[in-house]
mmCIF file of C-alpha atoms and ligand atoms in Angstrom:
data_model
loop_
_atom_site.group_PDB
_atom_site.id
_atom_site.type_symbol
_atom_site.label_atom_id
_atom_site.label_comp_id
_atom_site.label_asym_id
_atom_site.label_seq_id
_atom_site.Cartn_x
_atom_site.Cartn_y
_atom_site.Cartn_z
ATOM 1 C CA MET T 1407 107.405 120.278 119.621
ATOM 2 C CA ASP T 1408 108.689 119.549 116.160
ATOM 3 C CA LEU T 1409 106.115 117.132 114.784
ATOM 4 C CA LYS T 1410 108.313 116.187 111.848
ATOM 5 C CA ARG T 1411 110.720 114.435 114.228
ATOM 6 C CA GLU T 1412 107.971 111.992 115.210
ATOM 7 C CA ILE T 1413 107.833 110.701 111.639
ATOM 8 C CA ASP T 1414 109.711 107.518 110.797
ATOM 9 C CA ILE T 1415 111.415 108.688 107.630
ATOM 10 C CA ASN T 1416 111.907 105.087 106.442
ATOM 11 C CA LYS T 1417 108.176 104.386 106.516
ATOM 12 C CA VAL T 1418 106.605 107.389 104.851
ATOM 13 C CA PRO T 1419 103.818 106.633 102.372
ATOM 14 C CA THR T 1420 105.043 106.591 98.774
ATOM 15 C CA HIS T 1421 101.861 108.197 97.484
ATOM 16 C CA VAL T 1422 99.536 110.578 99.318
ATOM 17 C CA ALA T 1423 96.281 111.698 97.679
ATOM 18 C CA ILE T 1424 94.242 114.609 99.016
ATOM 19 C CA ILE T 1425 90.637 115.760 98.627
ATOM 20 C CA MET T 1426 91.057 119.436 99.457
ATOM 21 C CA ASP T 1427 87.627 120.313 100.840
ATOM 22 C CA GLY T 1428 86.170 123.212 102.786
ATOM 23 C CA ASN T 1429 87.386 126.326 100.984
ATOM 24 C CA GLY T 1430 83.845 127.662 100.593
ATOM 25 C CA ARG T 1431 82.913 127.142 104.244
ATOM 26 C CA TRP T 1432 86.194 128.677 105.397
ATOM 27 C CA ALA T 1433 85.406 131.844 103.412
ATOM 28 C CA LYS T 1434 81.776 131.922 104.563
ATOM 29 C CA GLN T 1435 82.869 131.791 108.207
ATOM 30 C CA ARG T 1436 84.774 135.005 107.500
ATOM 31 C CA GLY T 1437 81.949 136.698 105.611
ATOM 32 C CA LYS T 1438 83.919 136.526 102.344
ATOM 33 C CA ASP T 1439 83.083 135.111 98.927
ATOM 34 C CA ARG T 1440 83.997 131.538 98.059
ATOM 35 C CA ILE T 1441 86.934 132.431 95.823
ATOM 36 C CA TYR T 1442 88.640 134.041 98.816
ATOM 37 C CA GLY T 1443 88.639 130.534 100.326
ATOM 38 C CA HIS T 1444 90.066 129.008 97.150
ATOM 39 C CA LYS T 1445 92.876 131.609 97.161
ATOM 40 C CA GLU T 1446 93.807 130.741 100.717
ATOM 41 C CA GLY T 1447 93.490 127.071 99.714
ATOM 42 C CA ALA T 1448 96.188 127.643 97.112
ATOM 43 C CA ASN T 1449 98.521 128.694 99.985
ATOM 44 C CA SER T 1450 97.770 125.385 101.702
ATOM 45 C CA VAL T 1451 98.677 123.595 98.467
ATOM 46 C CA LYS T 1452 102.106 125.199 98.503
ATOM 47 C CA ALA T 1453 102.615 124.478 102.217
ATOM 48 C CA VAL T 1454 101.701 120.808 101.766
ATOM 49 C CA ILE T 1455 103.969 120.410 98.718
ATOM 50 C CA LYS T 1456 106.860 121.813 100.785
ATOM 51 C CA ALA T 1457 106.022 119.462 103.664
ATOM 52 C CA ALA T 1458 105.890 116.496 101.276
ATOM 53 C CA LEU T 1459 109.327 117.435 99.895
ATOM 54 C CA GLU T 1460 110.741 117.607 103.423
ATOM 55 C CA ILE T 1461 109.844 114.010 104.215
ATOM 56 C CA ASN T 1462 110.548 112.504 100.771
ATOM 57 C CA ILE T 1463 107.030 111.697 99.631
ATOM 58 C CA LYS T 1464 107.367 110.516 96.010
ATOM 59 C CA TYR T 1465 103.789 111.068 94.730
ATOM 60 C CA LEU T 1466 101.272 113.699 95.810
ATOM 61 C CA THR T 1467 97.878 113.776 94.074
ATOM 62 C CA LEU T 1468 95.569 116.740 94.629
ATOM 63 C CA TYR T 1469 91.897 116.787 93.650
ATOM 64 C CA ALA T 1470 91.547 120.313 92.287
ATOM 65 C CA PHE T 1471 88.394 120.102 90.150
ATOM 66 C CA SER T 1472 85.984 117.241 89.560
ATOM 67 C CA ILE T 1473 83.764 116.722 86.532
ATOM 68 C CA GLU T 1474 80.841 117.324 88.888
ATOM 69 C CA ASN T 1475 82.258 120.738 89.888
ATOM 70 C CA TRP T 1476 81.077 122.182 86.522
ATOM 71 C CA GLN T 1477 77.639 122.365 88.131
ATOM 72 C CA ARG T 1478 78.789 125.201 90.404
ATOM 73 C CA PRO T 1479 77.883 128.837 89.573
ATOM 74 C CA LYS T 1480 79.757 129.961 86.436
ATOM 75 C CA GLN T 1481 81.314 132.861 88.330
ATOM 76 C CA GLU T 1482 82.963 130.472 90.812
ATOM 77 C CA VAL T 1483 84.104 128.059 88.071
ATOM 78 C CA ASP T 1484 85.670 130.897 86.039
ATOM 79 C CA ALA T 1485 87.402 132.362 89.079
ATOM 80 C CA LEU T 1486 88.680 128.921 90.102
ATOM 81 C CA PHE T 1487 90.166 128.262 86.678
ATOM 82 C CA ASN T 1488 91.781 131.710 86.600
ATOM 83 C CA LEU T 1489 93.312 130.941 89.973
ATOM 84 C CA LEU T 1490 94.521 127.535 88.794
ATOM 85 C CA ILE T 1491 96.123 128.939 85.628
ATOM 86 C CA GLN T 1492 97.764 131.713 87.642
ATOM 87 C CA ALA T 1493 99.056 129.274 90.284
ATOM 88 C CA ILE T 1494 100.429 126.826 87.704
ATOM 89 C CA GLU T 1495 102.166 129.600 85.730
ATOM 90 C CA GLN T 1496 103.507 131.409 88.799
ATOM 91 C CA GLU T 1497 104.766 128.296 90.517
ATOM 92 C CA SER T 1498 106.448 126.686 87.498
ATOM 93 C CA SER T 1499 109.878 127.956 88.583
ATOM 94 C CA PHE T 1500 109.272 126.595 92.112
ATOM 95 C CA LEU T 1501 108.543 123.193 90.554
ATOM 96 C CA VAL T 1502 111.706 123.290 88.451
ATOM 97 C CA GLU T 1503 113.919 124.471 91.323
ATOM 98 C CA ASN T 1504 112.637 121.723 93.593
ATOM 99 C CA ASN T 1505 112.929 118.893 91.091
ATOM 100 C CA ILE T 1506 109.152 118.325 91.037
ATOM 101 C CA ARG T 1507 107.487 116.602 88.114
ATOM 102 C CA PHE T 1508 104.036 117.998 87.359
ATOM 103 C CA MET T 1509 101.320 115.809 85.831
ATOM 104 C CA HIS T 1510 97.656 116.264 85.032
ATOM 105 C CA ILE T 1511 95.050 113.514 85.299
ATOM 106 C CA GLY T 1512 91.521 113.970 84.029
ATOM 107 C CA ILE T 1513 89.543 114.626 80.865
ATOM 108 C CA LYS T 1514 90.987 117.182 78.463
ATOM 109 C CA GLN T 1515 87.664 117.689 76.696
ATOM 110 C CA GLY T 1516 85.848 120.686 78.158
ATOM 111 C CA LEU T 1517 88.995 122.455 79.363
ATOM 112 C CA SER T 1518 89.860 125.808 77.762
ATOM 113 C CA MET T 1519 92.944 126.273 75.602
ATOM 114 C CA ASP T 1520 94.387 128.535 78.317
ATOM 115 C CA ILE T 1521 94.400 125.821 80.946
ATOM 116 C CA LEU T 1522 95.400 123.071 78.492
ATOM 117 C CA ASP T 1523 98.385 125.145 77.339
ATOM 118 C CA ALA T 1524 99.455 125.871 80.921
ATOM 119 C CA LEU T 1525 99.191 122.196 81.902
ATOM 120 C CA LYS T 1526 101.106 121.010 78.834
ATOM 121 C CA ARG T 1527 103.821 123.615 79.222
ATOM 122 C CA VAL T 1528 104.510 122.789 82.869
ATOM 123 C CA GLU T 1529 104.293 119.031 82.212
ATOM 124 C CA GLN T 1530 106.912 119.329 79.488
ATOM 125 C CA MET T 1531 109.082 121.692 81.500
ATOM 126 C CA THR T 1532 109.263 119.280 84.444
ATOM 127 C CA ASN T 1533 109.130 115.865 82.774
ATOM 128 C CA LYS T 1534 112.702 114.940 83.716
ATOM 129 C CA ASN T 1535 112.248 115.809 87.392
ATOM 130 C CA ASP T 1536 112.080 112.994 89.902
ATOM 131 C CA LYS T 1537 112.128 114.145 93.519
ATOM 132 C CA LEU T 1538 108.358 114.483 93.850
ATOM 133 C CA ASN T 1539 105.604 113.692 91.351
ATOM 134 C CA LEU T 1540 102.842 116.266 91.756
ATOM 135 C CA ILE T 1541 99.634 115.043 90.156
ATOM 136 C CA ILE T 1542 96.749 117.458 89.714
ATOM 137 C CA ALA T 1543 93.352 115.860 89.188
ATOM 138 C CA LEU T 1544 91.514 118.447 87.131
ATOM 139 C CA ASN T 1545 88.279 117.783 85.269
ATOM 140 C CA TYR T 1546 88.646 114.359 86.830
ATOM 141 C CA GLY T 1547 86.026 111.705 87.554
ATOM 142 C CA SER T 1548 86.828 108.147 88.500
ATOM 143 C CA ARG T 1549 83.838 106.466 86.859
ATOM 144 C CA ILE T 1550 84.558 108.146 83.525
ATOM 145 C CA GLU T 1551 88.225 107.140 83.908
ATOM 146 C CA ILE T 1552 87.127 103.495 84.300
ATOM 147 C CA ILE T 1553 84.729 103.731 81.338
ATOM 148 C CA GLU T 1554 87.480 105.257 79.172
ATOM 149 C CA ALA T 1555 89.781 102.388 80.183
ATOM 150 C CA VAL T 1556 87.139 99.802 79.235
ATOM 151 C CA LYS T 1557 86.650 101.476 75.836
ATOM 152 C CA LYS T 1558 90.411 101.508 75.141
ATOM 153 C CA ILE T 1559 90.666 97.843 76.154
ATOM 154 C CA ALA T 1560 87.758 96.921 73.859
ATOM 155 C CA LEU T 1561 89.418 98.785 71.002
ATOM 156 C CA ASP T 1562 92.773 97.095 71.589
ATOM 157 C CA ILE T 1563 91.088 93.687 71.596
ATOM 158 C CA LYS T 1564 89.236 94.551 68.391
ATOM 159 C CA ASN T 1565 92.532 95.621 66.766
ATOM 160 C CA GLY T 1566 94.304 92.470 67.921
ATOM 161 C CA GLU T 1567 96.655 94.381 70.235
ATOM 162 C CA LEU T 1568 95.348 92.747 73.415
ATOM 163 C CA ILE T 1569 94.139 89.220 74.207
ATOM 164 C CA LEU T 1570 91.070 88.842 76.403
ATOM 165 C CA ASP T 1571 92.680 86.277 78.705
ATOM 166 C CA ASP T 1572 95.664 88.549 79.294
ATOM 167 C CA ILE T 1573 93.559 91.166 81.074
ATOM 168 C CA ASN T 1574 94.423 91.276 84.759
ATOM 169 C CA GLU T 1575 94.628 93.960 87.469
ATOM 170 C CA ASN T 1576 98.029 95.200 86.328
ATOM 171 C CA ILE T 1577 97.010 95.428 82.672
ATOM 172 C CA PHE T 1578 93.774 97.203 83.615
ATOM 173 C CA SER T 1579 95.716 99.762 85.697
ATOM 174 C CA GLU T 1580 97.770 100.624 82.630
ATOM 175 C CA TYR T 1581 94.627 101.848 80.889
ATOM 176 C CA LEU T 1582 93.787 104.347 83.635
ATOM 177 C CA PHE T 1583 94.894 108.013 83.715
ATOM 178 C CA THR T 1584 97.193 106.963 86.569
ATOM 179 C CA LYS T 1585 99.228 104.587 84.371
ATOM 180 C CA ASN T 1586 102.718 104.149 85.913
ATOM 181 C CA ILE T 1587 101.660 105.855 89.143
ATOM 182 C CA PRO T 1588 101.535 103.566 92.208
ATOM 183 C CA ASP T 1589 98.219 103.384 94.069
ATOM 184 C CA PRO T 1590 97.890 105.867 96.957
ATOM 185 C CA ASP T 1591 98.986 104.604 100.377
ATOM 186 C CA LEU T 1592 97.136 107.375 102.181
ATOM 187 C CA LEU T 1593 94.069 109.439 101.282
ATOM 188 C CA ILE T 1594 93.411 112.621 103.233
ATOM 189 C CA ARG T 1595 90.079 114.437 103.086
ATOM 190 C CA THR T 1596 89.647 117.716 104.903
ATOM 191 C CA SER T 1597 86.537 119.524 106.174
ATOM 192 C CA GLY T 1598 84.833 116.647 107.994
ATOM 193 C CA GLU T 1599 83.100 115.117 104.970
ATOM 194 C CA ILE T 1600 83.461 111.340 105.015
ATOM 195 C CA ARG T 1601 83.154 110.222 101.417
ATOM 196 C CA ILE T 1602 85.256 109.532 98.339
ATOM 197 C CA SER T 1603 83.371 111.715 95.798
ATOM 198 C CA ASN T 1604 84.266 109.812 92.613
ATOM 199 C CA PHE T 1605 88.018 110.068 93.286
ATOM 200 C CA LEU T 1606 90.438 107.241 92.334
ATOM 201 C CA LEU T 1607 87.870 104.494 92.987
ATOM 202 C CA TRP T 1608 89.996 101.695 91.529
ATOM 203 C CA GLN T 1609 93.269 102.995 92.938
ATOM 204 C CA LEU T 1610 92.019 103.441 96.538
ATOM 205 C CA SER T 1611 91.196 99.729 97.051
ATOM 206 C CA TYR T 1612 93.845 99.279 99.777
ATOM 207 C CA THR T 1613 94.521 102.890 100.706
ATOM 208 C CA GLU T 1614 94.436 104.060 104.334
ATOM 209 C CA LEU T 1615 91.729 106.730 104.713
ATOM 210 C CA TYR T 1616 92.213 109.769 106.930
ATOM 211 C CA PHE T 1617 89.432 112.281 107.557
ATOM 212 C CA THR T 1618 89.980 115.507 109.452
ATOM 213 C CA PRO T 1619 87.516 118.287 110.365
ATOM 214 C CA THR T 1620 90.134 120.933 109.500
ATOM 215 C CA LEU T 1621 89.047 123.043 106.520
ATOM 216 C CA TRP T 1622 91.497 123.005 103.608
ATOM 217 C CA PRO T 1623 92.693 126.646 103.943
ATOM 218 C CA ASP T 1624 93.671 125.845 107.549
ATOM 219 C CA PHE T 1625 95.445 122.608 106.611
ATOM 220 C CA ARG T 1626 99.189 123.277 106.702
ATOM 221 C CA GLU T 1627 102.527 121.467 107.352
ATOM 222 C CA ARG T 1628 101.587 120.470 110.896
ATOM 223 C CA ASP T 1629 98.260 118.952 109.829
ATOM 224 C CA PHE T 1630 99.982 117.057 107.026
ATOM 225 C CA TYR T 1631 102.557 115.616 109.411
ATOM 226 C CA GLU T 1632 99.778 114.625 111.842
ATOM 227 C CA ALA T 1633 98.137 112.630 109.044
ATOM 228 C CA ILE T 1634 101.447 110.919 108.240
ATOM 229 C CA ILE T 1635 101.982 110.027 111.908
ATOM 230 C CA GLU T 1636 98.470 108.563 112.097
ATOM 231 C CA TYR T 1637 99.190 106.587 108.912
ATOM 232 C CA GLN T 1638 102.332 105.163 110.499
ATOM 233 C CA ARG T 1639 100.263 103.899 113.451
ATOM 234 C CA ARG T 1640 98.034 101.851 111.154
ATOM 235 C CA GLU T 1641 98.666 98.212 110.373
ATOM 236 C CA ARG T 1642 98.213 97.508 106.659
ATOM 237 C CA ARG T 1643 97.293 93.864 106.335
ATOM 238 C CA PHE T 1644 96.186 93.617 102.684
ATOM 239 C CA GLY T 1645 93.903 90.699 103.596
ATOM 240 C CA LYS T 1646 96.471 88.882 105.765
ATOM 241 C CA ILE T 1647 96.483 88.540 109.569
ATOM 242 C CA SER T 1648 98.820 90.457 111.890
ATOM 243 C CA GLU T 1649 101.113 87.480 112.543
ATOM 244 C CA GLN T 1650 101.826 87.062 108.832
ATOM 245 C CA LEU T 1651 103.186 90.557 108.367
HETATM 246 C C1 LIG S 862 86.853 122.252 97.700
HETATM 247 O O1 LIG S 862 86.321 123.207 98.574
HETATM 248 C C2 LIG S 862 87.896 122.819 96.867
HETATM 249 C C3 LIG S 862 87.868 122.906 95.501
HETATM 250 C C4 LIG S 862 86.728 122.452 94.693
HETATM 251 C C5 LIG S 862 88.967 123.526 94.759
HETATM 252 C C6 LIG S 862 90.361 123.222 95.182
HETATM 253 C C7 LIG S 862 91.231 124.240 94.611
HETATM 254 C C8 LIG S 862 92.207 124.906 95.251
HETATM 255 C C9 LIG S 862 92.629 124.616 96.633
HETATM 256 C C10 LIG S 862 92.864 126.016 94.510
HETATM 257 C C11 LIG S 862 94.296 125.839 94.242
HETATM 258 C C12 LIG S 862 94.682 124.537 93.716
HETATM 259 C C13 LIG S 862 95.860 124.273 93.081
HETATM 260 C C14 LIG S 862 96.142 122.869 92.667
HETATM 261 C C15 LIG S 862 96.863 125.324 92.794
HETATM 262 P P1 LIG S 862 84.780 123.589 98.426
HETATM 263 O O2 LIG S 862 84.678 124.760 97.517
HETATM 264 O O3 LIG S 862 84.004 122.397 97.972
HETATM 265 O O4 LIG S 862 84.408 123.989 99.879
HETATM 266 P P2 LIG S 862 82.987 123.809 100.606
HETATM 267 O O5 LIG S 862 82.692 122.338 100.649
HETATM 268 O O6 LIG S 862 83.230 124.395 101.948
HETATM 269 O O7 LIG S 862 81.983 124.568 99.803
#
């Protein structure tokens, strides 16, 4: 059965965020090294982007590398960054052809010139595109994002560019890396882990959470559509009661 037909196209989430977990375990199950899992994970990334395009998702945020991931063995980190640079470079024409805008969120400090150049180039190349916004969280941590926002706010107050009493939720959001990006409607985490791992802590306040045991390299179009269907079964009350909706 075509799962896509079960989706109500008028009620798809505007923004889907994904914690792509389980590449290492997927590889281990096959007696391969971890980077083999990351490579297959990159194929899932492409499959999910295509699926998101099909159903008119406007924002897709993928957690590719957290600040905490630097603690992994250097060999894995290096291989992961090589894979990321290669994927970004190789897929830039796919992004252009499909009217996808590419954006990076995270800390620039600590990233090599190679990756910074690749990110900047593809961001510039696609900055007029508007079918799908593809946001890659790379060298990202939510607590540091919040601290950076607080520092910028303090500085703006000190310089007379912001008034203390004007600070509200909307103003605060503008100081985050995700400025101008709506909060996620749906968060998907693969591999059976049930935690947020320092990802979009502020932005996930009212997000529907979806956890699946499927490992990321096995997560493809069908799994993505299943998550969307489950999302459409949920009632989002935002603090209200059912009868008020
Ligand atoms: C988590 O699995 C995955 C990552 C830390 C990396 C995600 C990167 C990719 C899927 C590569 C391609 C990405 C793009 C955006 C082109 P894990 O290594 O933590 O798995 P484990 O928990 O089983 O060890």
